[in-house]
PDB file of C-alpha atoms in Angstrom:
ATOM      1  CA  ASN Q 159     113.779 131.327  80.210  1.00 82.00           C
ATOM      2  CA  PRO Q 160     115.222 134.179  82.277  1.00 88.00           C
ATOM      3  CA  TYR Q 161     118.773 133.015  81.502  1.00 96.00           C
ATOM      4  CA  PHE Q 162     118.423 134.004  77.851  1.00 95.00           C
ATOM      5  CA  TYR Q 163     120.428 137.124  78.742  1.00 97.00           C
ATOM      6  CA  LEU Q 164     123.516 134.899  79.015  1.00 98.00           C
ATOM      7  CA  LEU Q 165     123.405 134.443  75.247  1.00 98.00           C
ATOM      8  CA  ILE Q 166     123.486 138.206  74.789  1.00 97.00           C
ATOM      9  CA  ILE Q 167     126.415 138.503  77.186  1.00 98.00           C
ATOM     10  CA  GLY Q 168     128.223 135.774  75.283  1.00 98.00           C
ATOM     11  CA  ASP Q 169     127.482 137.466  71.961  1.00 98.00           C
ATOM     12  CA  LEU Q 170     128.920 140.747  73.248  1.00 98.00           C
ATOM     13  CA  ASN Q 171     132.017 138.990  74.550  1.00 98.00           C
ATOM     14  CA  LEU Q 172     132.534 137.233  71.237  1.00 98.00           C
ATOM     15  CA  ARG Q 173     132.179 140.475  69.281  1.00 97.00           C
ATOM     16  CA  SER Q 174     134.841 141.970  71.558  1.00 97.00           C
ATOM     17  CA  GLY Q 175     137.186 139.043  70.960  1.00 97.00           C
ATOM     18  CA  ARG Q 176     136.771 137.594  74.454  1.00 98.00           C
ATOM     19  CA  VAL Q 177     136.162 134.079  73.210  1.00 98.00           C
ATOM     20  CA  GLU Q 178     136.688 132.228  76.486  1.00 97.00           C
ATOM     21  CA  GLN Q 179     134.236 134.504  78.302  1.00 98.00           C
ATOM     22  CA  ALA Q 180     131.738 133.997  75.483  1.00 98.00           C
ATOM     23  CA  LEU Q 181     132.038 130.232  75.801  1.00 98.00           C
ATOM     24  CA  LEU Q 182     131.557 130.461  79.565  1.00 98.00           C
ATOM     25  CA  ALA Q 183     128.360 132.462  79.080  1.00 98.00           C
ATOM     26  CA  PHE Q 184     127.057 130.033  76.445  1.00 98.00           C
ATOM     27  CA  ASN Q 185     127.890 127.041  78.648  1.00 98.00           C
ATOM     28  CA  HIS Q 186     126.099 128.678  81.583  1.00 98.00           C
ATOM     29  CA  ALA Q 187     123.059 129.374  79.426  1.00 98.00           C
ATOM     30  CA  GLU Q 188     122.999 125.739  78.376  1.00 97.00           C
ATOM     31  CA  THR Q 189     123.207 124.461  81.950  1.00 97.00           C
ATOM     32  CA  GLU Q 190     120.352 126.804  82.901  1.00 97.00           C
ATOM     33  CA  GLY Q 191     118.113 125.265  80.270  1.00 97.00           C
ATOM     34  CA  VAL Q 192     118.188 127.903  77.530  1.00 97.00           C
ATOM     35  CA  ASP Q 193     116.881 126.423  74.285  1.00 95.00           C
ATOM     36  CA  ARG Q 194     119.444 123.959  72.961  1.00 94.00           C
ATOM     37  CA  GLY Q 195     119.123 125.225  69.385  1.00 94.00           C
ATOM     38  CA  LEU Q 196     119.894 128.796  70.425  1.00 96.00           C
ATOM     39  CA  VAL Q 197     122.961 127.720  72.358  1.00 97.00           C
ATOM     40  CA  SER Q 198     124.064 125.439  69.516  1.00 97.00           C
ATOM     41  CA  ASP Q 199     124.024 128.427  67.163  1.00 97.00           C
ATOM     42  CA  ARG Q 200     126.325 130.270  69.562  1.00 98.00           C
ATOM     43  CA  TYR Q 201     128.855 127.452  69.683  1.00 98.00           C
ATOM     44  CA  ARG Q 202     128.925 127.504  65.890  1.00 98.00           C
ATOM     45  CA  SER Q 203     129.398 131.277  65.986  1.00 98.00           C
ATOM     46  CA  VAL Q 204     132.502 130.741  68.140  1.00 98.00           C
ATOM     47  CA  ALA Q 205     133.822 128.292  65.544  1.00 98.00           C
ATOM     48  CA  SER Q 206     133.082 130.865  62.826  1.00 97.00           C
ATOM     49  CA  TRP Q 207     134.943 133.528  64.813  1.00 98.00           C
ATOM     50  CA  HIS Q 208     138.012 131.271  64.946  1.00 98.00           C
ATOM     51  CA  GLU Q 209     137.655 130.498  61.242  1.00 97.00           C
ATOM     52  CA  ARG Q 210     137.529 134.200  60.320  1.00 96.00           C
ATOM     53  CA  SER Q 211     140.594 134.731  62.523  1.00 96.00           C
ATOM     54  CA  GLY Q 212     142.465 132.076  60.566  1.00 95.00           C
ATOM     55  CA  GLN Q 213     142.503 129.702  63.532  1.00 96.00           C
ATOM     56  CA  LEU Q 214     141.130 126.682  61.720  1.00 96.00           C
ATOM     57  CA  ASP Q 215     142.371 124.143  64.276  1.00 97.00           C
ATOM     58  CA  LEU Q 216     140.539 125.980  67.055  1.00 97.00           C
ATOM     59  CA  ALA Q 217     137.392 126.198  64.935  1.00 97.00           C
ATOM     60  CA  ILE Q 218     137.553 122.467  64.325  1.00 97.00           C
ATOM     61  CA  SER Q 219     138.116 121.699  68.016  1.00 97.00           C
ATOM     62  CA  ILE Q 220     135.053 123.754  69.015  1.00 97.00           C
ATOM     63  CA  LEU Q 221     132.901 121.990  66.455  1.00 97.00           C
ATOM     64  CA  ILE Q 222     134.094 118.578  67.604  1.00 97.00           C
ATOM     65  CA  LYS Q 223     133.580 119.413  71.271  1.00 97.00           C
ATOM     66  CA  TYR Q 224     129.981 120.582  70.820  1.00 97.00           C
ATOM     67  CA  ARG Q 225     129.075 118.367  67.856  1.00 97.00           C
ATOM     68  CA  ASP Q 226     126.441 116.412  69.759  1.00 96.00           C
ATOM     69  CA  ARG Q 227     124.253 119.548  69.933  1.00 94.00           C
ATOM     70  CA  ASP Q 228     123.408 119.335  66.201  1.00 94.00           C
ATOM     71  CA  GLN Q 229     125.468 116.810  64.280  1.00 95.00           C
ATOM     72  CA  LEU Q 230     124.169 117.743  60.841  1.00 95.00           C
ATOM     73  CA  LEU Q 231     125.007 121.450  61.086  1.00 95.00           C
ATOM     74  CA  PHE Q 232     128.266 120.903  62.963  1.00 96.00           C
ATOM     75  CA  ASP Q 233     129.423 118.230  60.492  1.00 97.00           C
ATOM     76  CA  SER Q 234     128.674 120.547  57.601  1.00 96.00           C
ATOM     77  CA  MET Q 235     130.879 123.244  59.132  1.00 97.00           C
ATOM     78  CA  LEU Q 236     133.546 120.707  60.062  1.00 97.00           C
ATOM     79  CA  ASP Q 237     133.695 119.469  56.487  1.00 97.00           C
ATOM     80  CA  ARG Q 238     133.969 122.970  55.036  1.00 96.00           C
ATOM     81  CA  ILE Q 239     136.659 124.100  57.483  1.00 97.00           C
ATOM     82  CA  ALA Q 240     138.643 120.865  57.147  1.00 96.00           C
ATOM     83  CA  ARG Q 241     138.615 121.277  53.357  1.00 95.00           C
ATOM     84  CA  GLU Q 242     139.880 124.842  53.738  1.00 95.00           C
ATOM     85  CA  LYS Q 243     142.631 123.661  56.084  1.00 95.00           C
ATOM     86  CA  VAL Q 244     143.785 121.010  53.600  1.00 94.00           C
ATOM     87  CA  LYS Q 245     143.665 123.546  50.778  1.00 93.00           C
ATOM     88  CA  ARG Q 246     145.858 125.955  52.767  1.00 89.00           C
ATOM     89  CA  GLU Q 247     148.287 123.190  53.662  1.00 89.00           C
ATOM     90  CA  ASP Q 248     148.491 122.090  50.024  1.00 87.00           C
ATOM     91  CA  LEU Q 249     149.079 125.674  48.927  1.00 88.00           C
ATOM     92  CA  ALA Q 250     151.804 126.142  51.530  1.00 85.00           C
ATOM     93  CA  GLY Q 251     153.487 122.957  50.332  1.00 82.00           C
ATOM     94  CA  ALA Q 252     153.200 123.943  46.678  1.00 82.00           C
ATOM     95  CA  THR Q 253     154.770 127.349  47.267  1.00 75.00           C
ATOM     96  CA  GLY Q 254     157.694 125.844  49.108  1.00 66.00           C
ATOM     97  CA  ALA Q 255     156.784 127.364  52.447  1.00 55.00           C
ATOM     98  CA  ILE Q 256     158.825 125.848  55.198  1.00 54.00           C
ATOM     99  CA  THR Q 257     158.243 125.633  58.889  1.00 56.00           C
ATOM    100  CA  LEU Q 258     161.315 125.911  61.042  1.00 50.00           C
ATOM    101  CA  GLN Q 259     161.465 123.458  63.883  1.00 53.00           C
ATOM    102  CA  PRO Q 260     163.853 123.989  66.787  1.00 56.00           C
ATOM    103  CA  THR Q 261     166.707 121.545  67.038  1.00 50.00           C
ATOM    104  CA  PRO Q 262     167.248 119.523  70.213  1.00 57.00           C
ATOM    105  CA  ASN Q 263     169.832 122.049  71.433  1.00 55.00           C
ATOM    106  CA  GLY Q 264     167.313 124.892  70.997  1.00 52.00           C
ATOM    107  CA  THR Q 265     168.775 126.553  67.882  1.00 49.00           C
TER     108      THR Q 265
END
């Protein structure tokens, strides 16, 4: 498939931290018929990028959005990341970390 190059462009964007551009390239590759398994790997790499960046909610949202590409692999990642999120939340609660919420008057 001549559109395989879109995966490379997406990979380069992801390595440079341009996640949205990477997703656009991967989506384009998918619509042009690039092998579904290859594109699926790229969506999981975006989720991994978010996970490494500490953005677990974004990682989870990517995995949920593209889950139908490979439910077994995506569910495995979802489970691992969700467990890590719960662990972090439990740790934050145990250490007494507080989150300040603005009051209705903005203070």
